[in-house]
GROMACS .gro file of C-alpha atoms in nm:
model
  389
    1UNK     CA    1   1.845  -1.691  -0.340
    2UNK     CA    2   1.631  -1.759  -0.649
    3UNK     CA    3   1.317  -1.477  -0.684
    4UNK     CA    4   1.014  -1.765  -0.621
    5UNK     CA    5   1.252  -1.797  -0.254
    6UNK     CA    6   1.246  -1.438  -0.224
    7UNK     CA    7   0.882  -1.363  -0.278
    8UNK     CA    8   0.814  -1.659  -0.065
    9UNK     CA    9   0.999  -1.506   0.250
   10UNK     CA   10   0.829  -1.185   0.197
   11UNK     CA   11   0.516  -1.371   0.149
   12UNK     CA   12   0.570  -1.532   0.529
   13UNK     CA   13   0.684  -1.187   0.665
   14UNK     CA   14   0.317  -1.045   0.560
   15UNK     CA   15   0.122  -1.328   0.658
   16UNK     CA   16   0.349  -1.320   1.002
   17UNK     CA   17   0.221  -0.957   1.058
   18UNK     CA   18  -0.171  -1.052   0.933
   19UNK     CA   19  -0.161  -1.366   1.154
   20UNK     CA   20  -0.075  -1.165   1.467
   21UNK     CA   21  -0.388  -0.940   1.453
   22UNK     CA   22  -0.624  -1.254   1.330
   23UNK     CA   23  -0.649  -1.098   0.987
   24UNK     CA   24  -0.463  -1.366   0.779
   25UNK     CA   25  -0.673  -1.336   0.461
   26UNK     CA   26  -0.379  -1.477   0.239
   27UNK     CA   27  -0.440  -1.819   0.400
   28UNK     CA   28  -0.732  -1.989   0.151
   29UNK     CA   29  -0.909  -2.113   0.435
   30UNK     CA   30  -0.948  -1.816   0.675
   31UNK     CA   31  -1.171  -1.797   0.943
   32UNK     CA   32  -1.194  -1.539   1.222
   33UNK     CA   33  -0.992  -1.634   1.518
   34UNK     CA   34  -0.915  -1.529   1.894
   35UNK     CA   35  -0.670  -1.274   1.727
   36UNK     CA   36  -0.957  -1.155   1.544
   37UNK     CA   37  -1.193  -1.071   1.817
   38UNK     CA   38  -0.891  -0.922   2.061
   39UNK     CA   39  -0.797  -0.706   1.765
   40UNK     CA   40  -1.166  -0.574   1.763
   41UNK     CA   41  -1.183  -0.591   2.164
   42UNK     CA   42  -0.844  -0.368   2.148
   43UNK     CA   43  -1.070  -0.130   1.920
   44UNK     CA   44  -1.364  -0.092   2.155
   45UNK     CA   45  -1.117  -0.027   2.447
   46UNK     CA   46  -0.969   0.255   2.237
   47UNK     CA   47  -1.335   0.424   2.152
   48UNK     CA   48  -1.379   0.417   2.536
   49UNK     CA   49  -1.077   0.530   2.666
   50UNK     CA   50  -1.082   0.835   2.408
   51UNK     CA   51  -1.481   0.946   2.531
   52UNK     CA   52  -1.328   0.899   2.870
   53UNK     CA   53  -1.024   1.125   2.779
   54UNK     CA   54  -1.251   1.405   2.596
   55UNK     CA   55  -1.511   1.393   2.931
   56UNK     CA   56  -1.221   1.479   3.118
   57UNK     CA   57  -0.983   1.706   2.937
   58UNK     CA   58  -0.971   2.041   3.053
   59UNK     CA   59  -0.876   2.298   2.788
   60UNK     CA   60  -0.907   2.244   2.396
   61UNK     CA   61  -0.567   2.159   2.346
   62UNK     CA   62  -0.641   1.823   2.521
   63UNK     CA   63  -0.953   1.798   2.331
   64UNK     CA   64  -0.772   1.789   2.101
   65UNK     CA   65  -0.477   1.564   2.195
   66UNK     CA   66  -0.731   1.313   2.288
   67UNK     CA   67  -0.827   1.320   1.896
   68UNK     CA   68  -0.484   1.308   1.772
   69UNK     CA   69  -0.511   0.928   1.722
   70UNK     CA   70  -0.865   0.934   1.548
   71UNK     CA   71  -0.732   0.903   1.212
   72UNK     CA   72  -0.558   0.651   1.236
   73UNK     CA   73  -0.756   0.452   1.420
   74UNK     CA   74  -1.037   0.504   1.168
   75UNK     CA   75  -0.792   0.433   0.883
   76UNK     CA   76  -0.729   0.086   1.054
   77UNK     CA   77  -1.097   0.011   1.136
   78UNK     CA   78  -1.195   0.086   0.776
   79UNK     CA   79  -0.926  -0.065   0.621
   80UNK     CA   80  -0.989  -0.387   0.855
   81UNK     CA   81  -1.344  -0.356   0.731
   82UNK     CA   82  -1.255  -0.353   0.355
   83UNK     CA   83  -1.000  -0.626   0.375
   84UNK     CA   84  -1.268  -0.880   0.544
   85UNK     CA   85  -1.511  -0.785   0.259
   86UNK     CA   86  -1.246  -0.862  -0.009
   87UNK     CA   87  -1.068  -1.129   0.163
   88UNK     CA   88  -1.126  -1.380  -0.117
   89UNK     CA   89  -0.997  -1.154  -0.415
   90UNK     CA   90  -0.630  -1.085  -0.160
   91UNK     CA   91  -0.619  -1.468  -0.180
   92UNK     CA   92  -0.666  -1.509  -0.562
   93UNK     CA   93  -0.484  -1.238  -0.649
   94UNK     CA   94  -0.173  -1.366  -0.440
   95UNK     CA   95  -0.244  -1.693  -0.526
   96UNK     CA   96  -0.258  -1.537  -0.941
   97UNK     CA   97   0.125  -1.361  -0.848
   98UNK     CA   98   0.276  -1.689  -0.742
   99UNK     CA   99   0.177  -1.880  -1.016
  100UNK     CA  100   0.171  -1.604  -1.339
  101UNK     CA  101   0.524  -1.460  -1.236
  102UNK     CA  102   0.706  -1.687  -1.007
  103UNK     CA  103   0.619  -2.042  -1.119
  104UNK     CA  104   0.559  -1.945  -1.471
  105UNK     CA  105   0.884  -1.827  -1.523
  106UNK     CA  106   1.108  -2.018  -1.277
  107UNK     CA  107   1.253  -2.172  -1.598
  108UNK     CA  108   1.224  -1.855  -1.834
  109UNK     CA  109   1.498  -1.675  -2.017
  110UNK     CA  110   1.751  -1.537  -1.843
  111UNK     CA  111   1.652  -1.178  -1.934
  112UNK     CA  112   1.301  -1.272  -1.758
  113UNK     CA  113   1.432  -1.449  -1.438
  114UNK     CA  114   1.705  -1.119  -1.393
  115UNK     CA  115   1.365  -0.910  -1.439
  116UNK     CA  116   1.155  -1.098  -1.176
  117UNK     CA  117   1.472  -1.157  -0.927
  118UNK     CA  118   1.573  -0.732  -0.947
  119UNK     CA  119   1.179  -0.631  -0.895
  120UNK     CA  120   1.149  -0.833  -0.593
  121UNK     CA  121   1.492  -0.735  -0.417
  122UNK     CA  122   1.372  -0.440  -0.483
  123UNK     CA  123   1.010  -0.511  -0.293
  124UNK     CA  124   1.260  -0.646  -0.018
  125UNK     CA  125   1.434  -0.328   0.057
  126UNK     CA  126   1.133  -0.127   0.033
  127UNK     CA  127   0.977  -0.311   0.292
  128UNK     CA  128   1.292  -0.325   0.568
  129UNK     CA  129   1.302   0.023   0.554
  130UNK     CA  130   0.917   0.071   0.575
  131UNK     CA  131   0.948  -0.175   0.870
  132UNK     CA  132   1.256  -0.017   1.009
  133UNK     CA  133   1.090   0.334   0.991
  134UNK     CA  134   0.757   0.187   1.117
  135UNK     CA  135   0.974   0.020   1.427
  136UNK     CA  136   1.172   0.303   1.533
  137UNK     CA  137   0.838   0.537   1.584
  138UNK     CA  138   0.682   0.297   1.784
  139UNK     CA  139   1.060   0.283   2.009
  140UNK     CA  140   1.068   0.668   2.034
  141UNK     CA  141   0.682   0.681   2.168
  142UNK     CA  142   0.763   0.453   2.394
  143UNK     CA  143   1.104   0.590   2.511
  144UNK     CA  144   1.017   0.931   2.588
  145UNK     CA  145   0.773   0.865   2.891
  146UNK     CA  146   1.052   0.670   3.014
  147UNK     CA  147   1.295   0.921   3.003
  148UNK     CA  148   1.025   1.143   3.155
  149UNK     CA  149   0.998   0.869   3.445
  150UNK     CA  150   1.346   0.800   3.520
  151UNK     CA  151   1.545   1.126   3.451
  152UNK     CA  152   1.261   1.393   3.481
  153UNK     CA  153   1.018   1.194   3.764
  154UNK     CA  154   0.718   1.302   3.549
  155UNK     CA  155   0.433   1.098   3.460
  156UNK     CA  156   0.362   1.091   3.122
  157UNK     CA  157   0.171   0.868   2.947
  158UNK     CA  158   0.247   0.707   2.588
  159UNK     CA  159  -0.096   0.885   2.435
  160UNK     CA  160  -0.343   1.100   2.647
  161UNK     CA  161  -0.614   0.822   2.673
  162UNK     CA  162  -0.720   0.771   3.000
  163UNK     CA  163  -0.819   0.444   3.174
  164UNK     CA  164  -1.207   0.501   3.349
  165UNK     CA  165  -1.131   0.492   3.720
  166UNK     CA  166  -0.737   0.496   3.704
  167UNK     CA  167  -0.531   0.744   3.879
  168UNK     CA  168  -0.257   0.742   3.650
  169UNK     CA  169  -0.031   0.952   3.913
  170UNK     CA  170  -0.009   0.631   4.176
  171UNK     CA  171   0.234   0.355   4.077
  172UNK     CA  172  -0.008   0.066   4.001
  173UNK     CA  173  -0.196   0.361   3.750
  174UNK     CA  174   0.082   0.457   3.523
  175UNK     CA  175   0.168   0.117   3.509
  176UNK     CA  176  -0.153  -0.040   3.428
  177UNK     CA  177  -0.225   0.264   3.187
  178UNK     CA  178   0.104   0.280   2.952
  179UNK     CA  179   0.085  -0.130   2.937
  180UNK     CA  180  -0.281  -0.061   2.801
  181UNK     CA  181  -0.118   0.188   2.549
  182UNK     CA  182   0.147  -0.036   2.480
  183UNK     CA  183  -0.086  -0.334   2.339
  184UNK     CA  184  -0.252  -0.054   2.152
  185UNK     CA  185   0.048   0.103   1.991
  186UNK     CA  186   0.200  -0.267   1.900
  187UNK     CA  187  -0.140  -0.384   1.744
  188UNK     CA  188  -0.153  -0.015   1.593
  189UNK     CA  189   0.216  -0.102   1.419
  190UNK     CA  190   0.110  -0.482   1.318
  191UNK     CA  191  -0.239  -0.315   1.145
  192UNK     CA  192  -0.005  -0.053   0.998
  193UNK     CA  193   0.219  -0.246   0.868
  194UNK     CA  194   0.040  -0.560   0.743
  195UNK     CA  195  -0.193  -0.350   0.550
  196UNK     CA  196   0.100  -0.099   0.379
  197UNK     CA  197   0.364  -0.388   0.364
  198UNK     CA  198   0.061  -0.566   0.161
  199UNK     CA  199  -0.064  -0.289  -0.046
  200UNK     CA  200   0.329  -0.252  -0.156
  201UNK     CA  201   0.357  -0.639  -0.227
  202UNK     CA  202   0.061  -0.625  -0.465
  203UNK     CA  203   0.132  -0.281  -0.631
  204UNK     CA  204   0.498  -0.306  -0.741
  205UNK     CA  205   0.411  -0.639  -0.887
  206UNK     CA  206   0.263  -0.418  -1.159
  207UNK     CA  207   0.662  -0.334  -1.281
  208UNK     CA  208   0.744  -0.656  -1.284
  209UNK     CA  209   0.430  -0.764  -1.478
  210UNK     CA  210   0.541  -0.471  -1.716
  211UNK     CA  211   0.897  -0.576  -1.753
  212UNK     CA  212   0.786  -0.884  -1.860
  213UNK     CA  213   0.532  -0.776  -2.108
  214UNK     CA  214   0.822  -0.546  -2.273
  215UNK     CA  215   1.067  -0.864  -2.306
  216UNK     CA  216   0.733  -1.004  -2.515
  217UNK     CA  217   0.679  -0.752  -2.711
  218UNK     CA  218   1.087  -0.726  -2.787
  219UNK     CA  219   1.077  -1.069  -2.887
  220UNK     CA  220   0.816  -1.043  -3.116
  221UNK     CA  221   0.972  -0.750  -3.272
  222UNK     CA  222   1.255  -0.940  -3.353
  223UNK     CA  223   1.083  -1.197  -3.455
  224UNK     CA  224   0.895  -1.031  -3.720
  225UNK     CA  225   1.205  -0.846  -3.847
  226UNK     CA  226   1.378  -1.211  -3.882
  227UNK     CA  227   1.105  -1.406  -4.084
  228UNK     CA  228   0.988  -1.060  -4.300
  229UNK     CA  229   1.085  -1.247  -4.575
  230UNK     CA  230   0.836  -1.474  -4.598
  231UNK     CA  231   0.591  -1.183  -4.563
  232UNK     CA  232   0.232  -1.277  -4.719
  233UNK     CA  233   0.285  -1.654  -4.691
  234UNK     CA  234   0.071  -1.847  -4.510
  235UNK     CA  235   0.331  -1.978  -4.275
  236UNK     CA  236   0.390  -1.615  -4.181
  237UNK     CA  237   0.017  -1.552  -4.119
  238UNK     CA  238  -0.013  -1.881  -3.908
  239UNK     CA  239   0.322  -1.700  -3.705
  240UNK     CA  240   0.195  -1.360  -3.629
  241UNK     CA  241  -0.171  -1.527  -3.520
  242UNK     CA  242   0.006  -1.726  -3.281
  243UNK     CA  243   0.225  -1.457  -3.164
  244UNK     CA  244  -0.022  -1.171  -3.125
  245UNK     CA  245  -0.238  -1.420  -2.922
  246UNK     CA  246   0.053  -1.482  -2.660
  247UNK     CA  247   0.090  -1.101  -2.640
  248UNK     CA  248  -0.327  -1.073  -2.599
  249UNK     CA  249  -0.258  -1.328  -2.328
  250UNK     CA  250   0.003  -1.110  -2.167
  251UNK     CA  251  -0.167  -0.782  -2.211
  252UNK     CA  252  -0.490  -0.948  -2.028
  253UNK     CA  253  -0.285  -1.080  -1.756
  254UNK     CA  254  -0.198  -0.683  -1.650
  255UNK     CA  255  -0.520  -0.568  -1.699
  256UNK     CA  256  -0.693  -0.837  -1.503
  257UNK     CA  257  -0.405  -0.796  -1.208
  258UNK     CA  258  -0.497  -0.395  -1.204
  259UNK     CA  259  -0.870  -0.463  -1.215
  260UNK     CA  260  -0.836  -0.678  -0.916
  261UNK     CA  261  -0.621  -0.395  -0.739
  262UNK     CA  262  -0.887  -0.156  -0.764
  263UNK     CA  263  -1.142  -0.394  -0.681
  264UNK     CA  264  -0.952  -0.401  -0.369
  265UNK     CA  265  -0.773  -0.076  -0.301
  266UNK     CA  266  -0.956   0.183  -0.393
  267UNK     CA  267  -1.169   0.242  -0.118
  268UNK     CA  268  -0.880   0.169   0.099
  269UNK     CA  269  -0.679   0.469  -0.081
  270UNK     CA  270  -0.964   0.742   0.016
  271UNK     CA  271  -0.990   0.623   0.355
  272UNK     CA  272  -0.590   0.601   0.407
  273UNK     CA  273  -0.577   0.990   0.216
  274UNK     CA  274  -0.913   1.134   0.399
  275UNK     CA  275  -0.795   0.978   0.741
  276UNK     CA  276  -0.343   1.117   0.667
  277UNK     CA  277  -0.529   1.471   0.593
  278UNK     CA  278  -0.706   1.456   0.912
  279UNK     CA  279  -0.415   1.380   1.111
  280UNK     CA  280  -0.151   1.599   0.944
  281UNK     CA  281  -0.423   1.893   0.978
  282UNK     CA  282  -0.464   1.786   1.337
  283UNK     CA  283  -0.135   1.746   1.469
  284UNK     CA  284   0.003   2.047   1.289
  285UNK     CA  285  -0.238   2.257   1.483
  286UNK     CA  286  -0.127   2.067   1.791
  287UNK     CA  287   0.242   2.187   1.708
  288UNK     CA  288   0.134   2.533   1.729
  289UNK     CA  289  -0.080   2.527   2.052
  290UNK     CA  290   0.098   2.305   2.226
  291UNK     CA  291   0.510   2.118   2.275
  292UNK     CA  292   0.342   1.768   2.338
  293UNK     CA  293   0.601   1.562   2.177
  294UNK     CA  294   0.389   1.242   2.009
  295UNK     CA  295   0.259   1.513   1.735
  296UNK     CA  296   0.551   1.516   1.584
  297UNK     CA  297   0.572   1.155   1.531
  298UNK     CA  298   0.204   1.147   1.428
  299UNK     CA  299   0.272   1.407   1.171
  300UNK     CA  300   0.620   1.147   1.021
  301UNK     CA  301   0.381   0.878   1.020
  302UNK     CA  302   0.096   1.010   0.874
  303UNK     CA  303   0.330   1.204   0.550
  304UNK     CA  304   0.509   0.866   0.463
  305UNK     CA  305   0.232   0.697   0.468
  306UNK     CA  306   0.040   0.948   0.236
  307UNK     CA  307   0.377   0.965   0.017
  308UNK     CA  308   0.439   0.615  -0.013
  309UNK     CA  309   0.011   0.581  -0.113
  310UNK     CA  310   0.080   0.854  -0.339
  311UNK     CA  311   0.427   0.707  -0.499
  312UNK     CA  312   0.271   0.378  -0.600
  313UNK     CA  313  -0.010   0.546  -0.747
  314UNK     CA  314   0.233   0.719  -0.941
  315UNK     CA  315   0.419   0.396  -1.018
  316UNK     CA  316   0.070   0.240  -1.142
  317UNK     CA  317   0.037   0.581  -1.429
  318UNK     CA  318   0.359   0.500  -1.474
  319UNK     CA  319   0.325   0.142  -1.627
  320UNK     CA  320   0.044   0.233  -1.790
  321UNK     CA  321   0.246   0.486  -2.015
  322UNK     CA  322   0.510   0.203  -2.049
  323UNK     CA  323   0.229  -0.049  -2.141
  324UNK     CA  324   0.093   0.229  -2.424
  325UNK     CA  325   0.431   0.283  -2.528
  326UNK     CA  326   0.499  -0.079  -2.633
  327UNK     CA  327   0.213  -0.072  -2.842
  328UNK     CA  328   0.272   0.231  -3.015
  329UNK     CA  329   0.640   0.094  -3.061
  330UNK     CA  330   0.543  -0.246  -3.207
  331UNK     CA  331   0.603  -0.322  -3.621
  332UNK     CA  332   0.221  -0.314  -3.644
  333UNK     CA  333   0.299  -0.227  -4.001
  334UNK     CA  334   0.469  -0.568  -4.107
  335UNK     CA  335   0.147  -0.727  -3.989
  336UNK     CA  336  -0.127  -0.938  -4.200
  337UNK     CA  337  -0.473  -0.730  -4.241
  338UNK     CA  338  -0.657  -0.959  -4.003
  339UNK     CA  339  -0.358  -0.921  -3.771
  340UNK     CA  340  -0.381  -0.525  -3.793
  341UNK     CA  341  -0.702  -0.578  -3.686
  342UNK     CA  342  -0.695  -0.763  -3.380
  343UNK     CA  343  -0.372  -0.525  -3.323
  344UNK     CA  344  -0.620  -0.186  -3.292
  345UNK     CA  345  -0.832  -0.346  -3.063
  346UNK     CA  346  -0.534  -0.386  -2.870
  347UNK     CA  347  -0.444  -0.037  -2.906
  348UNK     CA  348  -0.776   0.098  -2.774
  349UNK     CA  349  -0.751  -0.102  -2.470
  350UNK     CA  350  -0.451   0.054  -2.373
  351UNK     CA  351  -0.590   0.365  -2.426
  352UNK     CA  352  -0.794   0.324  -2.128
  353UNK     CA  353  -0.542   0.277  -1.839
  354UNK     CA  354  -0.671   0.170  -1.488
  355UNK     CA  355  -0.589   0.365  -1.207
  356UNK     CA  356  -0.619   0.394  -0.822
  357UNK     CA  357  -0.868   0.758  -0.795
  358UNK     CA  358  -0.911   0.916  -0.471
  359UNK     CA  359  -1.324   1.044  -0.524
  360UNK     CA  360  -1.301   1.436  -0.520
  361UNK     CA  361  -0.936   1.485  -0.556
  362UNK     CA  362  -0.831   1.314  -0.908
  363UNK     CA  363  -0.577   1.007  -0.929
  364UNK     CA  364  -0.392   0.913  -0.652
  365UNK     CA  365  -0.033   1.007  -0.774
  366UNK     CA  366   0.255   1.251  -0.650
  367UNK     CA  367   0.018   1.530  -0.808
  368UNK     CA  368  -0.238   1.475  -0.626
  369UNK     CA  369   0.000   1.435  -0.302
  370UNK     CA  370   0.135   1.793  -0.411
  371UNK     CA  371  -0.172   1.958  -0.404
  372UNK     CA  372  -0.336   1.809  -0.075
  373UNK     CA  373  -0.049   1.940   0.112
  374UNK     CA  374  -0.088   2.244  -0.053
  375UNK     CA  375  -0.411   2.274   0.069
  376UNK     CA  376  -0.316   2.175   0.414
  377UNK     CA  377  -0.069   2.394   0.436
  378UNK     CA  378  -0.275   2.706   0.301
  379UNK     CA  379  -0.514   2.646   0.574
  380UNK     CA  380  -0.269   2.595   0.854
  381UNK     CA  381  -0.110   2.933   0.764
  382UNK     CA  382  -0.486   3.121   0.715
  383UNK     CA  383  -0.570   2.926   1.106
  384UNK     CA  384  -0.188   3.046   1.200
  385UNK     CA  385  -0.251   3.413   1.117
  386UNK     CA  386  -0.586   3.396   1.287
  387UNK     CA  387  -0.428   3.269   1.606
  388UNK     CA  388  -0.172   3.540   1.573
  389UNK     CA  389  -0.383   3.794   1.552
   0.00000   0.00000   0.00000
């Protein structure tokens, strides 16, 4: 399977997911939809059934149980909020990857079509086991209260929201109630995933644009090294203007793609790192105070989902310092004067990288993923001692 196949299949596996919740804003022509207005409907019902659940829980333990699903939820309302707002720049930026890296070099080198083909195999497998990992939470949620039911004869529900007016102990109740959950918890997954499986799509497409900006740079190494002879001639002038324009072209084809990524994602990354610290803090508490079993799962969730933010955050810094490196690298030195030139200003640009920044905590990297749970955990342990004591 050829890499424009590849990226096309994951491009229908995204747009599968977006279509589902009426948030297809890959699709040049989107409009809100049915989907659209059950997704919000589905979000109202949640608000509701959570006031209903904190009016009657008795205890602070299922105060806070009932809260145990606010971050998320607010991750996915904000994040539905942002995407809408951008929905045009997801479009051109997809529309940009198709034709800058897939089309463009559907008849490139072979060193170029091995690049793109092994960066999005890669993308692939990253996003089956996101999926898988995503799939298999959602199965165990919903497999415990049924072992509870059938083995145990205890009513439990999938998530402590109550319906107003339903007696979830009669048959018709539990029934009614865990279907209600249900819908939530596979609209929950499709929001989940559509917006990570997304964010990874556009992301790692920075290595690939990097790859291919070394194999430039390599070339026109080589080619400099190979026509040095003719150095001061104007033939050789006329060659290095031309080349250093394709690598200008190049160089602006990154920087445009990560402008456009943090046009779109970096609001998204504080509200997906403000909204994982909430529930991590949460549900860790929860696993003190109480052996409900869903905080558990919360807490998986909520620590990929920071680590994977944080990983391709890391990736970005990561081409960056590639993308400097080249530069550095290149035989500036066997360049014309006017050449040299143009060549600093190119050197200057890369010395102002663009990143994803999470306001009030610093870059959004592995770093920065270190030290939040740091800080998570040093206040768990301070609120564990105080409970102790």
């Amino acid at each position: 399977m050829e890499a424009l196949d590849k990226f096309m299949l994951y491009t229908k596996y995204v747009r599968g997911l977006c279509s589902v919740i009426g948030l297809d804003v890959l699709d040049p022509e989107y409009k809100k939809s049915f989907r659209t207005y059950f997704t919000f409907f589905l979000m109202a019902l949640y608000v509701v059934l959570t006031v209903n659940s904190l009016i009657s829980a008795e205890g602070s333990t299922e105060v806070l149980m009932a809260m145990s699903f606010g971050g998320f939820f607010c991750q996915c309302l904000l994040k539905l909020i942002f995407t809408l707002a951008n929905r045009n720049q997801y479009h051109m930026n997809h529309r940009n990857l198709k034709e800058s890296i897939y089309f463009k070099y559907l008849r490139g080198t072979e060193r170029e079509q091995s690049v793109v083909l092994k960066n999005v195999t890669q993308l692939l497998l990253l996003v089956k086991v996101t999926s898988m990992l995503y799939l298999s939470s959602i199965f165990l949620f919903s497999l415990y209260p049924a072992y509870m039911y059938f083995l145990k004869d205890t009513k439990v529900t999938i998530f402590p929201l109550l319906v107003p007016g339903i007696d979830i102990y009669s048959a018709y109740g539990y029934g009614f109630t865990n279907m209600i959950h249900i819908f939530l918890e596979v609209y929950g997954l499709f929001g989940a995933l559509s917006s990570d499986t997304g964010f990874m799509m556009f992301v790692f497409h920075i290595v690939t644009y990097t790859d291919l900006l070394q194999i430039h740079f390599d070339s026109f190494a080589n080619k400099l090294h190979s026509v040095e002879a003719k150095y001061k001639t104007k033939d050789y002038s006329a060659f290095c203007r031309c080349e250093m324009r394709e690598l200008f072209v190049s160089h602006r084809a990154v920087v445009d793609f990560l402008t456009s990524l943090k046009m779109c994602y970096e609001s998204i990354c504080v509200v997906q790192v403000a909204s994982c610290i909430v529930t991590i803090s949460l549900n860790l508490f929860l696993a003190l105070m109480s052996d409900w079993y869903a905080t558990y799962g919360f807490l998986i969730a909520s620590l990929f989902q920071l680590f994977i933010y944080a990983v391709l955050g890391t990736l970005i810094q990561l081409m960056n310092d590639r993308i400097c490196s080249l530069v550095y690298d290149a035989p500036w030195h066997l360049l014309p004067n006017p050449e040299k030139r143009s060549f600093q200003f190119l050197l200057y640009k890369t010395q102002m990288p663009i990143e994803m920044f999470v306001r009030g905590l610093g870059p959004l990297n592995v770093e920065t993923f270190t030290e939040i749970m740091r800080m998570i955990y040093s206040s768990f342990t301070m609120l564990y001692s105080f409970i102790v004591e």
